[in-house]
Coordinates of C-alpha atoms in Angstrom, one line a residue:
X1 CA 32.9 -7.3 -26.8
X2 CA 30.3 -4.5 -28.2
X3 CA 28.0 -5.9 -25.4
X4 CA 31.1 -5.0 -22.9
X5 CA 31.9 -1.8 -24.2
X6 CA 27.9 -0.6 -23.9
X7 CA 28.1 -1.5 -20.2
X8 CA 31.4 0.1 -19.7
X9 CA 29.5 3.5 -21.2
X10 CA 26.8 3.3 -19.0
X11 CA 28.6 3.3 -15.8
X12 CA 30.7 6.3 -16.8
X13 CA 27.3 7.7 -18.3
X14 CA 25.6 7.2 -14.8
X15 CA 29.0 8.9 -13.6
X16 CA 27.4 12.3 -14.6
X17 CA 23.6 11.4 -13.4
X18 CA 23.6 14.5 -11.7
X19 CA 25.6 16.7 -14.4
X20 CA 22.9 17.6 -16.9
X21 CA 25.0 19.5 -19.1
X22 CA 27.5 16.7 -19.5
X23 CA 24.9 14.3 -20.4
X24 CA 23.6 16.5 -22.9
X25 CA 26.6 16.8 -25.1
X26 CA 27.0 13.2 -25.0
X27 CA 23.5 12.4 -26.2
X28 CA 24.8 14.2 -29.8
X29 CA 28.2 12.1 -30.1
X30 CA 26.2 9.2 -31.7
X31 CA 23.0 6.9 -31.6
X32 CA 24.4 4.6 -29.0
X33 CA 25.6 7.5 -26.7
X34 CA 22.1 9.2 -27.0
X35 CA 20.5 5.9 -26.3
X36 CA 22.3 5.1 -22.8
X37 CA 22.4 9.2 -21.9
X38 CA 19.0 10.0 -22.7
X39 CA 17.4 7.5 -19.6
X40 CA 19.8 8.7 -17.7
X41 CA 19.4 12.5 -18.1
X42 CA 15.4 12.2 -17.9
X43 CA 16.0 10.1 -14.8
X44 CA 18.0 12.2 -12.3
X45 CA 17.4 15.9 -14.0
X46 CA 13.9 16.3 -11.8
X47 CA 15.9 15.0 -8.3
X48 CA 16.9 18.4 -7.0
X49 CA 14.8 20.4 -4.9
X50 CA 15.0 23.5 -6.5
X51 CA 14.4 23.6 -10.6
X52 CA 16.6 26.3 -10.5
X53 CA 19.7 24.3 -10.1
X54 CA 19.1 23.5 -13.8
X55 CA 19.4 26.5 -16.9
X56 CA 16.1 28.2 -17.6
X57 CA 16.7 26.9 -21.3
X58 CA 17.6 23.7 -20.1
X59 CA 14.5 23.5 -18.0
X60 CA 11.8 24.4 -21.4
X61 CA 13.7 22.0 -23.7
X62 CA 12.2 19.3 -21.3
X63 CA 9.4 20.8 -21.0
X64 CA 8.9 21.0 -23.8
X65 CA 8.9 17.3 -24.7
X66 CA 6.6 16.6 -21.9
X67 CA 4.1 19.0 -23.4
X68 CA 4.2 17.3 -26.6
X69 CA 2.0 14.8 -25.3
X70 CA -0.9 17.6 -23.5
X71 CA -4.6 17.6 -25.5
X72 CA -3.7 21.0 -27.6
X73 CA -7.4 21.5 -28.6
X74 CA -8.4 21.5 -24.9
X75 CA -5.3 23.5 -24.0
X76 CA -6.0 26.1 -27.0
X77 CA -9.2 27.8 -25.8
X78 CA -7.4 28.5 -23.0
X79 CA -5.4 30.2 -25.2
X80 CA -2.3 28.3 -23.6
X81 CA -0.5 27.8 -26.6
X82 CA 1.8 24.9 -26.3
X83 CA 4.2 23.1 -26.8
X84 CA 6.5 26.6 -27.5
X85 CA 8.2 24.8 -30.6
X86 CA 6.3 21.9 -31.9
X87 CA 7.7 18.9 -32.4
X88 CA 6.1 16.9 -36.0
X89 CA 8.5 13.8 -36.3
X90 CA 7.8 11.1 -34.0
X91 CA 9.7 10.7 -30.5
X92 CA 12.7 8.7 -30.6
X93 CA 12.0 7.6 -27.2
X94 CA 9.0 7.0 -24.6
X95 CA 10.1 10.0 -22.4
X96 CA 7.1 9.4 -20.0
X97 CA 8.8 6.3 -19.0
X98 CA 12.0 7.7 -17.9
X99 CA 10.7 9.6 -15.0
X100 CA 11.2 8.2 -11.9
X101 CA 10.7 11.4 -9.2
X102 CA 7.8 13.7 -9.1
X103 CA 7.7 16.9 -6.6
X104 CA 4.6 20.1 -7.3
X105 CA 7.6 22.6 -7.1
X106 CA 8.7 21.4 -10.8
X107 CA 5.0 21.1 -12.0
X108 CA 4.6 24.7 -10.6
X109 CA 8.0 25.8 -12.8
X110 CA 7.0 24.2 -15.7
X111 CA 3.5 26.4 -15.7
X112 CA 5.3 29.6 -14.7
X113 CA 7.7 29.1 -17.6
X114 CA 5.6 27.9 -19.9
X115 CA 2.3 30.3 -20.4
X116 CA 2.9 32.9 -23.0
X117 CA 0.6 35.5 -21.6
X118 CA 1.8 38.5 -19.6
X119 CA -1.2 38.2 -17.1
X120 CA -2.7 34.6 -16.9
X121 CA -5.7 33.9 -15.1
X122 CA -6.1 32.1 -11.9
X123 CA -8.2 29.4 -13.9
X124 CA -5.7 29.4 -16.7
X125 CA -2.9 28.3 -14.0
X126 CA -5.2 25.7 -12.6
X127 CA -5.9 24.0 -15.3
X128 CA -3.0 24.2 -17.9
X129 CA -1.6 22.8 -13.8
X130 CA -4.4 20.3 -14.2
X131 CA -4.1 18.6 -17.3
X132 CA 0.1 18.1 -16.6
X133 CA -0.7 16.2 -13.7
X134 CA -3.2 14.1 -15.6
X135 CA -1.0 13.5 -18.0
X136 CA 2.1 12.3 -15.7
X137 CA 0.0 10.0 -13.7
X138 CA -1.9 8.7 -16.4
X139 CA 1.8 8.2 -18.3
X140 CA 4.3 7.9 -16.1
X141 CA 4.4 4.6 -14.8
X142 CA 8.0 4.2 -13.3
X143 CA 8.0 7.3 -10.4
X144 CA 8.2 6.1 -7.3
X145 CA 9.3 9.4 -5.5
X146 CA 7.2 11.9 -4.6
X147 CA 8.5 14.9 -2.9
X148 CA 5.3 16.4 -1.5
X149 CA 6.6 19.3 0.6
X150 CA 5.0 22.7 -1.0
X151 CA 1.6 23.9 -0.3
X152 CA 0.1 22.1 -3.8
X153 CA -2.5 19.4 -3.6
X154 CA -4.7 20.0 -7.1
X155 CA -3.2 16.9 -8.3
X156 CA -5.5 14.7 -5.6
X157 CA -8.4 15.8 -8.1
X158 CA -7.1 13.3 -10.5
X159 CA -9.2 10.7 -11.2
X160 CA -6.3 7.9 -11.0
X161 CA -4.8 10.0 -8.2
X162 CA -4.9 6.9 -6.0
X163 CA -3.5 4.2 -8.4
X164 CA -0.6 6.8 -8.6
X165 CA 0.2 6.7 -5.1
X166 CA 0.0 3.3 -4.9
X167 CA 3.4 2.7 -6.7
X168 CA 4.7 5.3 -4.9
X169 CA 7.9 3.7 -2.9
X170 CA 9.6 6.6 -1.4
X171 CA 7.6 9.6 0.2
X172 CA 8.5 12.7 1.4
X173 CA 6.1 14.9 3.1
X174 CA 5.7 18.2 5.3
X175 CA 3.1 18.7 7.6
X176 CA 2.8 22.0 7.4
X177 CA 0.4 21.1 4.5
X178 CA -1.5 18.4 4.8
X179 CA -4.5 17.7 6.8
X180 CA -5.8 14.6 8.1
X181 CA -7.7 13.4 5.9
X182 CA -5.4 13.3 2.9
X183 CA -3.0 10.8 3.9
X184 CA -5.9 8.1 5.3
X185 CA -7.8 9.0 1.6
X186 CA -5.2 8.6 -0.7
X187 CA -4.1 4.7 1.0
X188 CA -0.5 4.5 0.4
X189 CA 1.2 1.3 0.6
X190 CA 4.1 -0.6 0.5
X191 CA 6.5 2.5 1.0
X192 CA 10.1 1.4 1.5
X193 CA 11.5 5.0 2.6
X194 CA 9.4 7.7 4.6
X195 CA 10.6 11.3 5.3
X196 CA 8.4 13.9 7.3
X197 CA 9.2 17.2 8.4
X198 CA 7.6 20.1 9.2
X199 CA 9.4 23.0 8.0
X200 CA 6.8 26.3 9.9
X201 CA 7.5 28.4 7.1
X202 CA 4.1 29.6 6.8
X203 CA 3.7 33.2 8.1
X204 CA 0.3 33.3 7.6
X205 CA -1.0 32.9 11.3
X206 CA -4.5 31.2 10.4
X207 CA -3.1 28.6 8.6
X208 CA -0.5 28.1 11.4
X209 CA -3.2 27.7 13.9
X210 CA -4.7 25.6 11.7
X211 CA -1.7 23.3 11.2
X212 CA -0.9 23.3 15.3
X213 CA -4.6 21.6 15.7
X214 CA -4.4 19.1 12.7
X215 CA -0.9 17.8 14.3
X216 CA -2.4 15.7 16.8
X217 CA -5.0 13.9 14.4
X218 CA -2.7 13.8 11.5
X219 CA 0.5 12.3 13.9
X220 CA -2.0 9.8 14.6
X221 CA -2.7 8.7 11.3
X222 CA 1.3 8.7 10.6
X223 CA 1.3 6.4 12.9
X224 CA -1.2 4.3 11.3
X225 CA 0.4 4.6 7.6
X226 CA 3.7 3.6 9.2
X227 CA 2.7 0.3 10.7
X228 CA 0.3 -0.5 7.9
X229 CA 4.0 -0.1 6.0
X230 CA 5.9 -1.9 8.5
X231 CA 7.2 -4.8 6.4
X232 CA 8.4 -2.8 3.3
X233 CA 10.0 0.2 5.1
X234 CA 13.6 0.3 5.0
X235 CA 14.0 3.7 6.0
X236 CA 12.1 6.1 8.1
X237 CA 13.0 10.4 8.9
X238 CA 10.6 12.3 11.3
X239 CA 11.7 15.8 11.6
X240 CA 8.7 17.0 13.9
X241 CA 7.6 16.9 17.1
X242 CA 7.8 13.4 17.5
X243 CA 6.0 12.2 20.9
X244 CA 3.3 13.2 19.3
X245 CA 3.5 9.8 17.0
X246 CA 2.4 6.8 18.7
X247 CA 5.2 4.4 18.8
X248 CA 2.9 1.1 18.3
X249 CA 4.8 0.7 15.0
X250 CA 8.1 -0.1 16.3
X251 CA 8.2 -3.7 17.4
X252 CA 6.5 -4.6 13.5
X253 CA 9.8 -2.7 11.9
X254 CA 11.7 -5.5 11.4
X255 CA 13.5 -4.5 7.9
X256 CA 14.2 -0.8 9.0
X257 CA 17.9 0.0 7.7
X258 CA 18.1 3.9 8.6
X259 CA 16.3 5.9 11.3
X260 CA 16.3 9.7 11.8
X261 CA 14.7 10.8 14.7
X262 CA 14.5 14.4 15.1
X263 CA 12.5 15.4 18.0
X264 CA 11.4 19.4 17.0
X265 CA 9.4 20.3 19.7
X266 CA 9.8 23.7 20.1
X267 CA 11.9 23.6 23.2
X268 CA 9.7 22.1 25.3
X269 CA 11.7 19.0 25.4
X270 CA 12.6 19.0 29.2
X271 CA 9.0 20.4 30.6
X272 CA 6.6 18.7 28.8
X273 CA 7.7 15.3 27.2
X274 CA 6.4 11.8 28.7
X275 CA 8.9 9.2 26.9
X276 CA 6.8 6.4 29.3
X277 CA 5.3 4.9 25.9
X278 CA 8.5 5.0 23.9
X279 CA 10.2 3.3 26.2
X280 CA 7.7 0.4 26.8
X281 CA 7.3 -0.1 23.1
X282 CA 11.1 0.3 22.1
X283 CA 11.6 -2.3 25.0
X284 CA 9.5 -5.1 22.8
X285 CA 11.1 -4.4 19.6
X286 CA 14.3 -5.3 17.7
X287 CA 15.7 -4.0 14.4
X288 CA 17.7 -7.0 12.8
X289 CA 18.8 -5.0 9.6
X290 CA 19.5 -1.5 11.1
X291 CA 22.5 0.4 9.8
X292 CA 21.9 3.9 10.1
X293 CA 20.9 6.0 13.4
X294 CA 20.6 9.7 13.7
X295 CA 19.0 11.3 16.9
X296 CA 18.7 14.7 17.9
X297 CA 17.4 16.0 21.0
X298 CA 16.0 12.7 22.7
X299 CA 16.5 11.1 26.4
X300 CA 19.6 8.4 25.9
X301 CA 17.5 6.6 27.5
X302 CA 15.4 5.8 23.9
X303 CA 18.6 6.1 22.4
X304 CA 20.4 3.4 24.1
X305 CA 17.2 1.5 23.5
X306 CA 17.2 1.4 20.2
X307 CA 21.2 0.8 19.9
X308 CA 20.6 -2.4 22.2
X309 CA 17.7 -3.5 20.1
X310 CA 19.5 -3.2 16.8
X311 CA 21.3 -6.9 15.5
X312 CA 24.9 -5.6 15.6
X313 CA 25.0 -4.1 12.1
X314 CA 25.0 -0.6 12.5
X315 CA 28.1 1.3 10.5
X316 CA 27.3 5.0 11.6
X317 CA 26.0 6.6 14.4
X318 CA 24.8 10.7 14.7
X319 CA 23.4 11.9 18.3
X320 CA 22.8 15.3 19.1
X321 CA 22.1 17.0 22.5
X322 CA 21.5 20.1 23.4
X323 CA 23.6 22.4 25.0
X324 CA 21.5 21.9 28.2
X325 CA 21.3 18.4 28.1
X326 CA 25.2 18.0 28.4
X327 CA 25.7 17.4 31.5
X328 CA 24.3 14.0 31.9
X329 CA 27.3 12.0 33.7
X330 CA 25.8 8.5 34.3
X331 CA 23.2 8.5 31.5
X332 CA 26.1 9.6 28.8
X333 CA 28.6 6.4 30.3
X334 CA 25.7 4.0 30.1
X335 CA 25.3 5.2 26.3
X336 CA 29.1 4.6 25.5
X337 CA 29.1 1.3 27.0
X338 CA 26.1 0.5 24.9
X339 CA 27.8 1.6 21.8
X340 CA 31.0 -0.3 22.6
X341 CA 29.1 -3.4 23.5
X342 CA 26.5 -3.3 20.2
X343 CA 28.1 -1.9 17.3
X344 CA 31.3 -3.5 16.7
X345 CA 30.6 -3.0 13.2
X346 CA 30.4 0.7 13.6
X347 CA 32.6 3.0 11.3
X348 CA 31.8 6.3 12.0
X349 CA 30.5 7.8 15.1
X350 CA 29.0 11.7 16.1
X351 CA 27.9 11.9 19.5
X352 CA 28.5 14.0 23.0
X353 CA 30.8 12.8 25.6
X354 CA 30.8 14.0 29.2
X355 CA 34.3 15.1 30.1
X356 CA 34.0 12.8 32.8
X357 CA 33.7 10.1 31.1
X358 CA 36.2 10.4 28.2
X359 CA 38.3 7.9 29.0
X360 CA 35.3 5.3 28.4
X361 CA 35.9 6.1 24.7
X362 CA 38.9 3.8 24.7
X363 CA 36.1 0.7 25.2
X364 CA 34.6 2.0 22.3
X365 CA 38.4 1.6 20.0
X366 CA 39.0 -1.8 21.8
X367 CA 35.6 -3.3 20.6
X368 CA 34.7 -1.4 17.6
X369 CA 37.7 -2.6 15.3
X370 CA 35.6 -1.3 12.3
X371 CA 35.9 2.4 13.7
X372 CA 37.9 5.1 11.2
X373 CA 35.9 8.1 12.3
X374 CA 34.7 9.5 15.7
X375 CA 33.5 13.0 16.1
X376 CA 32.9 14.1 19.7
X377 CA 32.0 17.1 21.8
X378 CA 32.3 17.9 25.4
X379 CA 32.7 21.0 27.9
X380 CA 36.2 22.6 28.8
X381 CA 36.1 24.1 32.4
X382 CA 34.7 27.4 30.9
X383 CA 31.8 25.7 30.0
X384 CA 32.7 25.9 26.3
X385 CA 31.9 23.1 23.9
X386 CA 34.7 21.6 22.6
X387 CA 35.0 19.1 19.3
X388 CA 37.2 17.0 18.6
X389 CA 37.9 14.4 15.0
X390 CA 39.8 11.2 16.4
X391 CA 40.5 8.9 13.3
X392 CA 42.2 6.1 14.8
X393 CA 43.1 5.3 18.6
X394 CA 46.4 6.6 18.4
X395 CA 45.2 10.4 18.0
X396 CA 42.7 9.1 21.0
X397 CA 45.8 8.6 23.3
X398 CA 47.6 11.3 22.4
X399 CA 44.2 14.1 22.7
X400 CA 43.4 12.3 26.4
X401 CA 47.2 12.2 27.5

């Protein structure tokens, strides 16, 4: 019954994953509490984005742990002096072990909060930087998130820089960057979820330029990494301008379970885009196992694709248009009937309807039985758009009657 109650304390423990002051008070209540919290609380405190959404003091007592385990000598004639508060009994727990997400933004914060001296040298950054990095991928063999999306790459100095990536399973990286080179060097593997974006919040107009002409050569070898990852990836976000990805790696996605597509092209998308190749690629593909779509600003046409490609299964739907793009009578009804005619496992749906066709939405009720959510938008005769959040086919009646 012991055995029962420990289980019944994790889940509640794992209840507050995200609630690190919770999970602190329960690590004092007693040994057993502290030995379920602690894995927990080392797990999920480095998952935010920003460090900041934890207490400064919060932050160093971490740290603080994790610098237990730097070379002091080496770090000492630096005159780093760490860790701030020594620790001289053993460690209850293999700390290194618990970490399971890694992103430069918190190695960055742990430097900046960590370096006594009012003025620290560029050199002293760099290598107190150095030596954490060393130390987590030399120790830390359980993270397989890495949240690459700041402008920080010292850590591909590290001698076992590549045996890190290669247990690597989730990846999120940002263009804006990286350069070619990097991603075909550092040979990453057997990635089951893949988010890029490219965020252009670089003011500095050199390295902007310099972005704009590695985009081509470095779409290309995003390509390359996503085929050579075809068989492991579940999940797949690209949040740039798209087209310029070769789309040879669809028809080998046969375990995909979510796709974002998020065509940024700087709104060029009706001058300049040639969707020939999407189309003959999408055309020879299927995705048996996807469950998740989310498109914004691409033809129906490679939206209707992929929808009539997918094995029946998806639950949720998200399709964006632009304003422009609204008026697209015969191209929105074929995309409906798709929907109606593919999904009828579908639960919640987001997408634009043309006024004209509204009363095609009923298909969608009639064959979708799974439906409790559908979130539309269309233009009122003053050109307005106009949303509207049916839950069930009797608010549809009532809204189109």
């Amino acid at each position: 019954m012991s055995k029962l109650i420990d289980d019944i304390l994790l889940l509640i423990l794992t209840e507050l994953r995200f609630d690190s002051a919770s999970l602190y008070s329960c690590i004092l209540v007693n040994r057993t509490w502290c030995c379920l919290a602690i894995p927990i609380l080392w797990k999920y405190f480095f998952y935010s984005y920003n460090p900041c959404v934890h207490k400064e003091e919060s932050r160093k007592k971490l740290y603080n742990i994790i610098f237990h385990f730097l070379p002091k000598d080496k770090l000492s004639e630096l005159n780093i002096n760490l860790p701030s508060n020594p620790i001289s009994n053993k460690l209850l727990f293999n700390y290194m072990d618990f970490f399971t997400y890694l992103s430069p933004i918190w190695i960055e914060d742990m430097v900046q909060l960590s370096i006594k001296t009012d003025s620290p040298s560029v050199q002293e950054e760099y290598v107190f930087e150095f030596e954490i990095y060393q130390l987590i991928f030399s120790k830390c063999k359980n993270i397989k998130y890495f949240d690459w999306i700041k402008n920080k790459s010292l850590f591909l100095f590290c001698p076992n820089v590549k045996e890190f990536f290669s247990g690597i399973r989730q990846l999120k990286i940002n263009v804006e960057y990286m350069i070619p080179e990097l991603l075909f060097s550092l040979g990453i593997i057997n990635i089951t979820d893949l988010e890029v974006i490219n965020s252009k919040d670089n003011d500095d107009l050199i390295s902007l330029i310099r972005m704009k002409n590695n985009l081509p050569l470095l779409c290309e070898q995003l390509s390359d990494m996503i085929s050579s990852n075809a068989i492991t990836l579940k999940k797949i976000i690209l949040r740039l301008t798209i087209t310029l990805i070769s789309p040879s790696f669809f028809p080998s996605l046969a375990n995909l379970q979510y796709l974002i597509l998020y065509n940024d092209d700087d709104g060029e998308f009706y001058n300049s885009i040639n969707w020939q190749e999407w189309e003959l690629y999408l055309r020879t593909s299927f995705f048996p196992n996807l469950q998740y779509l989310e498109t914004s600003y691409l033809p129906c046409n490679i939206e209707y694709l992929i929808i009539e490609r997918s094995g029946g299964k998806i639950s949720e739907i998200n399709i964006c248009h632009t304003l422009e793009s609204r008026d697209y009578l015969i191209e929105n009804e074929k995309l409906i009937n798709i929907i109606s005619m593919n999904c009828s496992k579908i639960i919640r749906l987001t997408m634009d309807i043309n006024p004209n066709n509204l009363n095609l939405v009923g298909n969608i009720f009639s064959n979708c039985v799974h439906l409790k959510k559908i979130y539309y938008t269309k233009e009122n005769n003053n050109s307005m758009s106009d949303t509207k959040d049916v839950v069930n086919s009797k608010d549809y009646e009532q809204y189109v009657n």
